[in-house]
Short mmCIF file of C-alpha atoms in Angstrom, two decimals:
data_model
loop_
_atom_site.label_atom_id
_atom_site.label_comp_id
_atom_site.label_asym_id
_atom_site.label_seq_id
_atom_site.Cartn_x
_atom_site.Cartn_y
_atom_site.Cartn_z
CA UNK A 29 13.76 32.20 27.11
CA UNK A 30 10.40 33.32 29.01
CA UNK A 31 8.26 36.01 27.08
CA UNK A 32 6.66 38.32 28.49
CA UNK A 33 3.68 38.30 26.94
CA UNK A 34 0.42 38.71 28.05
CA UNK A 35 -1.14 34.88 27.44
CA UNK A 36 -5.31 36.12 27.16
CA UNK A 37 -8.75 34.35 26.40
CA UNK A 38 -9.30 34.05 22.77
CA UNK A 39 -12.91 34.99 24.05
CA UNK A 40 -11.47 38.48 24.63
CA UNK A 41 -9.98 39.38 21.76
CA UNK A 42 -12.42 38.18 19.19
CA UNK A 43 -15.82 37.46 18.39
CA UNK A 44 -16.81 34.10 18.53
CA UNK A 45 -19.56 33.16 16.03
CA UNK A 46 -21.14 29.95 14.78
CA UNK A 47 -22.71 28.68 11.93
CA UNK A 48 -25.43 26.76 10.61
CA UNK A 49 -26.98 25.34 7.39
CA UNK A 50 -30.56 25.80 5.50
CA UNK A 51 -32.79 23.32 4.41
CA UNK A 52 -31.15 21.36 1.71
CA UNK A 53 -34.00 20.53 0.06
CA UNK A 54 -35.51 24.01 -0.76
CA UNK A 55 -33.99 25.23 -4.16
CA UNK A 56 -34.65 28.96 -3.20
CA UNK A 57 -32.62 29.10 0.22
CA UNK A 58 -29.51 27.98 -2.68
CA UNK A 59 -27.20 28.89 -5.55
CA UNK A 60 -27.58 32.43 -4.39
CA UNK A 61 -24.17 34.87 -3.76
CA UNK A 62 -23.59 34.40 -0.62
CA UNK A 63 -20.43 32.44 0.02
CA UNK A 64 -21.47 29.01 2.57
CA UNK A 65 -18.21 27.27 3.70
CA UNK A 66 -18.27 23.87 5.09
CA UNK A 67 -15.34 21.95 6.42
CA UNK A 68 -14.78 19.76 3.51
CA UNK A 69 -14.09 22.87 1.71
CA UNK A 70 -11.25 23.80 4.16
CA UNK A 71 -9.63 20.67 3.99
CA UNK A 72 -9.53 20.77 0.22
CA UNK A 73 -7.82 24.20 0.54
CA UNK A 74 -4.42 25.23 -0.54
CA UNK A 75 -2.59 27.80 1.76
CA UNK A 76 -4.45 29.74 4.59
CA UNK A 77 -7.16 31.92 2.12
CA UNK A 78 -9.98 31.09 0.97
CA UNK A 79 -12.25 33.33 -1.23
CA UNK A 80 -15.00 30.63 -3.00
CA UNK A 81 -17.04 28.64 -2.13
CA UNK A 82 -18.75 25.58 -3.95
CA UNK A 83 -22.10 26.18 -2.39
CA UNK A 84 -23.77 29.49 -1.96
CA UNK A 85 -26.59 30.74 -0.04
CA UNK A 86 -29.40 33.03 -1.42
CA UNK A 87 -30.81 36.20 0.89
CA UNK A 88 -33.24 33.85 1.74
CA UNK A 89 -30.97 31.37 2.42
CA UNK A 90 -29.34 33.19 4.76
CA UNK A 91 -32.45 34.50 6.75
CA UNK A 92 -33.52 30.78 7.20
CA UNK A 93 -31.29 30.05 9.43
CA UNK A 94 -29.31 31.42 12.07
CA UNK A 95 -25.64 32.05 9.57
CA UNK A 96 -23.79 34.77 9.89
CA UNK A 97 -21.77 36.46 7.11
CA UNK A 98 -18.60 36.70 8.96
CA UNK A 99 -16.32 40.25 7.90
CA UNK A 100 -13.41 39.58 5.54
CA UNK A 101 -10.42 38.65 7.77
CA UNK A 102 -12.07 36.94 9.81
CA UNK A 103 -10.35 33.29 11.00
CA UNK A 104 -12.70 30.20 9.87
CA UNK A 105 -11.89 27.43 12.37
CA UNK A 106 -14.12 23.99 12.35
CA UNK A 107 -15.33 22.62 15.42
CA UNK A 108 -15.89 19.81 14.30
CA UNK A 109 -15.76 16.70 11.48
CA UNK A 110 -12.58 17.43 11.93
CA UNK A 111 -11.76 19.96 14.83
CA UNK A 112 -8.48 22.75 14.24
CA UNK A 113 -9.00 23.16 10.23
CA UNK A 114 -8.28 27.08 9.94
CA UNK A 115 -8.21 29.53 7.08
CA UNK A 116 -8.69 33.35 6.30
CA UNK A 117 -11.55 34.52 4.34
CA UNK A 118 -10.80 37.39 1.43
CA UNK A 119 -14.34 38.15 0.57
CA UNK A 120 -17.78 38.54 3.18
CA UNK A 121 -18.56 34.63 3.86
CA UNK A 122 -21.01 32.54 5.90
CA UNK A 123 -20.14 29.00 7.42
CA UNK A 124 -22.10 25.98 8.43
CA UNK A 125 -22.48 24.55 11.83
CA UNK A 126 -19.02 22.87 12.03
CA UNK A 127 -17.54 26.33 12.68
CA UNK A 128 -16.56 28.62 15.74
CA UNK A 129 -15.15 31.40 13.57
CA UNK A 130 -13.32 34.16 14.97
CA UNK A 131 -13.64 37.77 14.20
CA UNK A 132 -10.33 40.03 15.68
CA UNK A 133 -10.50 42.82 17.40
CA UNK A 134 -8.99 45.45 15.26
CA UNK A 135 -5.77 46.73 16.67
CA UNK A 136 -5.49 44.05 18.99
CA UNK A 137 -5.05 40.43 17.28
CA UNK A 138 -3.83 40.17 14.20
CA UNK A 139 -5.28 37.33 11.50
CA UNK A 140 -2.41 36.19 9.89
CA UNK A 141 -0.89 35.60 13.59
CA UNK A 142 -4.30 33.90 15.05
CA UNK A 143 -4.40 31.71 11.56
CA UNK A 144 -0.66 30.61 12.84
CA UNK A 145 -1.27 30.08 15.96
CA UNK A 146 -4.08 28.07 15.50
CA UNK A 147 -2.95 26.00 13.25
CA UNK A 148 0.37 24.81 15.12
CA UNK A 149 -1.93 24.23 18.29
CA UNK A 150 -4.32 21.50 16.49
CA UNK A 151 -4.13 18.82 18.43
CA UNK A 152 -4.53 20.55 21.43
CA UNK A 153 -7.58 21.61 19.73
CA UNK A 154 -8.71 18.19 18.88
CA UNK A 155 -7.90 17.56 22.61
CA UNK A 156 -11.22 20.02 23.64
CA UNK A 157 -13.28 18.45 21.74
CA UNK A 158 -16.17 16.43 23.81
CA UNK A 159 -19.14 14.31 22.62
CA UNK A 160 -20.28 10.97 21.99
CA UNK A 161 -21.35 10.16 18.59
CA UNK A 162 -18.76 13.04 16.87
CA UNK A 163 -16.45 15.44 18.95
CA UNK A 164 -16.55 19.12 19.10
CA UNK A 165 -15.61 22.15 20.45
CA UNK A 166 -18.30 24.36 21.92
CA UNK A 167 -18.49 28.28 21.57
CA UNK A 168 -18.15 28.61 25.25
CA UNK A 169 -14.53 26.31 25.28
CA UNK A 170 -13.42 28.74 22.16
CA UNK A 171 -13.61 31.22 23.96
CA UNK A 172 -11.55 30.01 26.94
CA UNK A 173 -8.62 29.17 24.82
CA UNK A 174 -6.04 30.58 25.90
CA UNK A 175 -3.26 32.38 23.88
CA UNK A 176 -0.01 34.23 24.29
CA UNK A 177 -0.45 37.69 22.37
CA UNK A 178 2.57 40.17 21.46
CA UNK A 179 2.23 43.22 20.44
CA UNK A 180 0.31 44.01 16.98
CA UNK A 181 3.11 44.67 15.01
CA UNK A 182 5.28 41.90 16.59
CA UNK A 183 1.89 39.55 15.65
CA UNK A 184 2.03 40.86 12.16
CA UNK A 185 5.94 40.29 11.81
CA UNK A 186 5.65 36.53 13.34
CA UNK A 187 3.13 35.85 11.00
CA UNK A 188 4.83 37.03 7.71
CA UNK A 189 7.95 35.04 8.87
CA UNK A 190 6.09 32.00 9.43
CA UNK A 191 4.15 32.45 5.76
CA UNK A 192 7.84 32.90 4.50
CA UNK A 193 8.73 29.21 5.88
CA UNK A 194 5.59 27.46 4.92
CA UNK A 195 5.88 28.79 1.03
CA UNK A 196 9.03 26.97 1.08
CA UNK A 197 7.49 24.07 1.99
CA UNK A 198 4.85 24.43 -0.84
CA UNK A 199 7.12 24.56 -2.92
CA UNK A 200 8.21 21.29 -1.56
CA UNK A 201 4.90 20.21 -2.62
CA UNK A 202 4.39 21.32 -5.79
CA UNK A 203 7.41 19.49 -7.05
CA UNK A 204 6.24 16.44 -5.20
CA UNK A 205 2.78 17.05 -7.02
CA UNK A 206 4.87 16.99 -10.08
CA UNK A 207 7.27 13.88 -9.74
CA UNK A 208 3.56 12.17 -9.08
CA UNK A 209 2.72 13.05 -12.12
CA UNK A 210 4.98 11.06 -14.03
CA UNK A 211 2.91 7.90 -13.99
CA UNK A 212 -0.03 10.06 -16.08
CA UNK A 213 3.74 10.96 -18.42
CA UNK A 214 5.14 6.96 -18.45
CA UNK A 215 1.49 5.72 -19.43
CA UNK A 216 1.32 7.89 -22.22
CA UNK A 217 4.93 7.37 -23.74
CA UNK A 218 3.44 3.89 -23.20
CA UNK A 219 0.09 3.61 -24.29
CA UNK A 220 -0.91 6.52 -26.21
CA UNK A 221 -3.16 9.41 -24.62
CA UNK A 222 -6.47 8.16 -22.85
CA UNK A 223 -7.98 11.27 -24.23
CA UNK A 224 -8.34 9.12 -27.53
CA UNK A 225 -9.89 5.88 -25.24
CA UNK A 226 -8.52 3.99 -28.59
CA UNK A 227 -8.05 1.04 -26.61
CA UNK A 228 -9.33 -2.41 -25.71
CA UNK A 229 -11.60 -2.00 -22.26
CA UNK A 230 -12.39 -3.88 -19.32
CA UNK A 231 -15.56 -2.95 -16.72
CA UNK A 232 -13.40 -2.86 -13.46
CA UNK A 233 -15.86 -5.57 -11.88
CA UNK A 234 -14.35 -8.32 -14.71
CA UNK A 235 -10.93 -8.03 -13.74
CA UNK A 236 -11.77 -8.56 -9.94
CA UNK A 237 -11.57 -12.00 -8.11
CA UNK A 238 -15.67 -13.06 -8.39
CA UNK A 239 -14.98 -14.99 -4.73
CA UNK A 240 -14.03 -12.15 -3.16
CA UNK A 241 -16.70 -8.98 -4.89
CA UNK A 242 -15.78 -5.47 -4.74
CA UNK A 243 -17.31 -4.29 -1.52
CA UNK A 244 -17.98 -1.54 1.37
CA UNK A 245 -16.45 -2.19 5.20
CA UNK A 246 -18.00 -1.90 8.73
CA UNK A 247 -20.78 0.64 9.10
CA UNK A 248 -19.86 0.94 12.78
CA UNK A 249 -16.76 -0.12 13.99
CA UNK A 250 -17.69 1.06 17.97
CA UNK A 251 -14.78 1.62 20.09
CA UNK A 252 -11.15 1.45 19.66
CA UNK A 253 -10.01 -2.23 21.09
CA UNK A 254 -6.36 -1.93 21.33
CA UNK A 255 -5.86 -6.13 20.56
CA UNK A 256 -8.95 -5.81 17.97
CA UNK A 257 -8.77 -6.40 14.31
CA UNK A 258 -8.13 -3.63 12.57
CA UNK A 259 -9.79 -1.60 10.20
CA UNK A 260 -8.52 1.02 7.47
CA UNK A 261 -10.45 4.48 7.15
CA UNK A 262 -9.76 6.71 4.21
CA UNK A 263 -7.53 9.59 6.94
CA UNK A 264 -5.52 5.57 7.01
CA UNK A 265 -4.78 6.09 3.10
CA UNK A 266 -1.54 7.93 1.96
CA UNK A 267 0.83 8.26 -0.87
CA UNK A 268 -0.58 5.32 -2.21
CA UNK A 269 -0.30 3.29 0.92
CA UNK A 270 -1.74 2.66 4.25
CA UNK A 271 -0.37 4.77 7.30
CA UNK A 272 -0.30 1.62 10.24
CA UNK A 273 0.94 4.34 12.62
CA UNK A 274 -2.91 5.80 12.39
CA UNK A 275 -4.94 2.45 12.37
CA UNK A 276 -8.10 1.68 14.84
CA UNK A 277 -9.31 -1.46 15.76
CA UNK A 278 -12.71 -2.95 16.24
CA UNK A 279 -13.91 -6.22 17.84
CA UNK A 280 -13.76 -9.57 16.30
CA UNK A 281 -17.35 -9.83 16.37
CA UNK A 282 -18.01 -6.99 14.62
CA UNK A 283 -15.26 -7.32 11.66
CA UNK A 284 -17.00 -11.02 11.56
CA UNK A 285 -20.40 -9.69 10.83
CA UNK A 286 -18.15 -7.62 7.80
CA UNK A 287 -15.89 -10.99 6.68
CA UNK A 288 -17.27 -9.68 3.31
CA UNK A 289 -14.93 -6.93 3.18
CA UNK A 290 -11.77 -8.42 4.76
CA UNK A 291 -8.12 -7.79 3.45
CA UNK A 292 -5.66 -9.75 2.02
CA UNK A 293 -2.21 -8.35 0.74
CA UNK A 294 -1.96 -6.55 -2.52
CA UNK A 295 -6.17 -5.56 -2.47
CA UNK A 296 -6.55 -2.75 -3.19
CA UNK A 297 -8.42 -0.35 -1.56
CA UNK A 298 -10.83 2.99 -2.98
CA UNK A 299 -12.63 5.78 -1.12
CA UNK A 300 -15.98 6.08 -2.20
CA UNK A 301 -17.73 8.86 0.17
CA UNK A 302 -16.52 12.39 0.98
CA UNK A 303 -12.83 12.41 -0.96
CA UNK A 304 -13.37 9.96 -3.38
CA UNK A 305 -10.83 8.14 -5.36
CA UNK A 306 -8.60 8.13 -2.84
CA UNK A 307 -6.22 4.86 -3.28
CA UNK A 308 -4.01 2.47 -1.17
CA UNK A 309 -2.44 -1.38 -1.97
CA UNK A 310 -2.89 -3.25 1.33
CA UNK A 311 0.67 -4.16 2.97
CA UNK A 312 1.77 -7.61 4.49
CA UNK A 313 1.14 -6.42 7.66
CA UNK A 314 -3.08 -5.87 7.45
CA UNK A 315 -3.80 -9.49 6.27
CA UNK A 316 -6.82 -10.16 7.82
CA UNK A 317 -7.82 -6.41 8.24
CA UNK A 318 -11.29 -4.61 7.94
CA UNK A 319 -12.31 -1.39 6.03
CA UNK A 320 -15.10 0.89 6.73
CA UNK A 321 -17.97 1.76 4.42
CA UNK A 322 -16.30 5.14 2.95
CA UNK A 323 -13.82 2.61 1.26
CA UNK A 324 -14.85 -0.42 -1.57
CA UNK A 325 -11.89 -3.75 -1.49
CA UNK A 326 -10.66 -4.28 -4.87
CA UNK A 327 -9.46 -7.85 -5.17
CA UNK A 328 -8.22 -8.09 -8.62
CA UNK A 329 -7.05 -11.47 -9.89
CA UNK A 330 -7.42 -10.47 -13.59
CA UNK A 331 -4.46 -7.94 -13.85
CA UNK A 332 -1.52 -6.88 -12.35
CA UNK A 333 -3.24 -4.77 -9.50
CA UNK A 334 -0.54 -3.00 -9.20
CA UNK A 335 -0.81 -1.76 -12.67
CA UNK A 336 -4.91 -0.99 -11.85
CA UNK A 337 -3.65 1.04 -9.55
CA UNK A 338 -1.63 3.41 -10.98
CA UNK A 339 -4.51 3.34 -13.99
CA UNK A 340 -6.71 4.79 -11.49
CA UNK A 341 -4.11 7.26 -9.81
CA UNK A 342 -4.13 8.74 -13.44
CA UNK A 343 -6.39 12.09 -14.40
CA UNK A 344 -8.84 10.70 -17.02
CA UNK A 345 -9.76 7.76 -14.34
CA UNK A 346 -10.20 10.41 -11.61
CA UNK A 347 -12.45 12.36 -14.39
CA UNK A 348 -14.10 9.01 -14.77
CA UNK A 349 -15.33 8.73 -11.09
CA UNK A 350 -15.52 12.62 -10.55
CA UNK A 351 -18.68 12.47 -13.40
CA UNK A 352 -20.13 9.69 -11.30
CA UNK A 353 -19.90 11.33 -7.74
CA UNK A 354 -23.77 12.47 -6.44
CA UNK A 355 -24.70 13.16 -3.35
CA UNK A 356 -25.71 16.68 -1.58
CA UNK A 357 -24.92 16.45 1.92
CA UNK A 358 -21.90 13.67 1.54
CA UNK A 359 -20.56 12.89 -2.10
CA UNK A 360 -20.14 9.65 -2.93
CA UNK A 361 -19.89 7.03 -5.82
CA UNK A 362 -22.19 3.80 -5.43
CA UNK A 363 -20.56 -0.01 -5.98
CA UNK A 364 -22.50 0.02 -9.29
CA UNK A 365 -21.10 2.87 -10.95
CA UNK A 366 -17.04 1.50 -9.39
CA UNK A 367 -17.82 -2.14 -10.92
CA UNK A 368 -18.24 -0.52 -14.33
CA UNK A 369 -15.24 1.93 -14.24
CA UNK A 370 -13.30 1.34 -17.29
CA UNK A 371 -9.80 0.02 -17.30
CA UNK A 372 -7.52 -0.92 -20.23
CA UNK A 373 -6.45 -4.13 -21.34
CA UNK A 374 -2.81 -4.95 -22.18
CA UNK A 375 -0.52 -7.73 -22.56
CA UNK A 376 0.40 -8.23 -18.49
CA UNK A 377 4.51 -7.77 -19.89
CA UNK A 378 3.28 -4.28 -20.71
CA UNK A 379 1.73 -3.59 -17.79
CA UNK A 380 4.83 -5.01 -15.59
CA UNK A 381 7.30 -2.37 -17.70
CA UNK A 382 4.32 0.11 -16.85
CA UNK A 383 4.80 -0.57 -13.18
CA UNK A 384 8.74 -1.05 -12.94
CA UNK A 385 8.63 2.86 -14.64
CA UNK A 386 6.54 3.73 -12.33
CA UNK A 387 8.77 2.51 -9.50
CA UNK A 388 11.56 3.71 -10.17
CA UNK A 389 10.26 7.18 -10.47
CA UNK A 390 8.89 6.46 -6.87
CA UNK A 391 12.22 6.66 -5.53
CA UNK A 392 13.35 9.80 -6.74
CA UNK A 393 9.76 11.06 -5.37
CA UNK A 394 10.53 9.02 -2.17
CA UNK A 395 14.01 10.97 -1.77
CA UNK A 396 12.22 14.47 -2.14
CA UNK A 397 9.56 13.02 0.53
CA UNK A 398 12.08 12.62 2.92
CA UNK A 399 13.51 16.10 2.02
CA UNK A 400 10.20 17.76 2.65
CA UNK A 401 9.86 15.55 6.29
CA UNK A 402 13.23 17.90 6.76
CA UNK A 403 11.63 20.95 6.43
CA UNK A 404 8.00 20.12 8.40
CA UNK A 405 10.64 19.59 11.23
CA UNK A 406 11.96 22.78 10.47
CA UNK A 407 8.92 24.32 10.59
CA UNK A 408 7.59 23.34 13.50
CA UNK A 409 10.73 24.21 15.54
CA UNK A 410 9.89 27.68 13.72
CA UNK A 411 6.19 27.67 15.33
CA UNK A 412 7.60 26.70 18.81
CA UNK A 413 10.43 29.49 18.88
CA UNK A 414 8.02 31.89 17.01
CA UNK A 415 4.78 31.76 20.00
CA UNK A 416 7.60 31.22 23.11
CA UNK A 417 9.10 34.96 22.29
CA UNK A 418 12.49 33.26 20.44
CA UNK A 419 11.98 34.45 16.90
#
């Protein structure tokens, strides 16, 4: 079927406005009332509105700089560090400089429907982008985007359809969210509530192999080198694992001048900057690998690593390196402050049980997983039929 639908320039139907950021280091432009979103702050958000922002901007703030407080409703969508992150805004909000942010024409293009579009289109998004040390899209390509564009009403009814089918799939995630929980449940019944820290403790930096240190990757891996070595980023880290399909290479010569930080199977690997305490276990199939320098190689020898890491999947670890984060512009947790992390010490038979629990509570989570994969197919079939006039 062939809608006939008016396809238009995004340019044309919205205002296109960018951001930008203060001084950081001039208390008075901050901690004012004036929301300040940034993409981290998208990418930590649940569903499509956001309404609070960690950072504010004073009056001052504000005038400093060439922000705009965007209109409630209006579409946040970052240009850049990542490109095609998209939410709604509830309350009167003002972005940095990785936004183009679009503000709808009343009566003509609906939020809700732009938010969709949008965000079933990201990787053509991503395919805009230009630069050379980070890519983005540019106000003027924003605007040139072109869209197909119902009716308003017909916008407003795709969209409420298409909320419909991804609350299903939250729900998806929130029992996957809780079936992950039940390591934090298994190492209580175990071990008694961490809350009480009643038992024997380890600095993190004892139980790791002293020939092989805890340590940061490449600083610059360069170019992708399609028979390189490769090299896991924290977007490579999921589920406890490493995603292979996603992995870039460097050269030899430059993972050489990083041999500190190279892989062997079972490491295990942390983020440090931007979402820290993110975690992986390095699979068979990376021996020999590189990391970059948002990640720290754990190489533990003196415990079942395996164990470690579910320790640090657990809430009162994540507490642990959550009070050690600093940083302003990018938060982060130094190598000093991850070699003294504490970890408990138990008979390695007890930690084994711990991890065989553990497991086997994996696979129910595993079967669910593939459930949910079921539905993001779903879904997307949804988003084709829904913007091709089939819905």
């Amino acid at each position: 079927m062939t809608t006939s639908w008016p396809v238009v320039r995004l340019g044309d139907v919205c205002d296109i406005v960018s951001g930008a950021t203060p001084k950081t280091k001039d208390p008075s432009l901050w901690d004012g009332d004036i929301c300040w979103v940034t993409p981290k702050d998208l990418s930590e958000l649940e569903g499509k509105y956001i309404g609070d922002t960690p950072r504010k901007l004073t009056e001052k703030g504000l005038r400093s700089c060439s922000a705009t407080v965007l209109p409630a409703g209006s579409v946040l969508l970052s240009s850049r560090a990542p490109i095609g992150l998209v939410a709604i805004n509830t309350v009167p909000m003002a972005t940095n400089q990785g936004f183009k942010s679009l503000v709808p024409e009343a009566g003509r293009a609906d939020p809700g429907y732009l938010y969709r579009w949008l965000d079933g289109n990201r990787r053509y998004l991503q395919s805009l982008g230009r630069g050379a040390t980070f890519t983005e899209i540019s106000k003027a390509v924003t605007a040139e985007i072109m869209l197909p564009l119902p009716p308003i009403e017909e916008q407003r009814r795709i969209a409420a359809v298409l909320d419909q089918a991804d609350e299903l799939r939250a729900k998806r995630q929130t029992s996957l969210a809780l079936i992950d929980s039940f390591h934090e449940s298994i190492f209580v019944d175990m071990f008694g509530d961490p809350s009480t820290w009643a038992w024997a403790e380890r600095p993190l930096i004892e139980l790791v192999d002293p020939d092989r240190p805890i340590s940061y990757g490449i600083l610059k891996p360069g170019p992708h080198i399609e028979y390189g070595v490769p090299y896991v980023r924290v977007v490579d880290m999921r589920l406890g694992g490493v995603d292979s399909q996603s992995i870039k290479r460097t050269s030899p010569e430059i993972s050489y001048q990083y041999r500190r930080s190279l892989l062997r199977p079972g490491d295990l690997l942390l983020s440090i900057r931007g979402h820290v305490g993110r975690l992986a276990e390095v699979p068979e199939e990376l021996d020999g690998a590189n990391i970059t320098q948002d990640t720290a190689r754990l190489a533990i020898k003196e415990a079942d690593p395996r164990f470690v890491l579910q320790f640090l999947r657990t809430s009162w670890a994540r507490r642990w390196m959550d009070s050690n984060v600093k940083g302003a512009a990018v938060r982060g947790i130094n190598l000093g402050d991850v070699k003294r992390l504490p970890v408990p010490v138990f008979e390695r038979s007890a930690q084994d049980e711990f991890v065989r629990r553990v497991r086997s509570a994996e696979v129910t989570a595993l079967a669910q997983r593939c459930a949910g994969d079921g539905l993001d197919e779903l879904f997307s079939s949804l988003q084709h039929r829904a913007f091709t006039g089939q819905l």
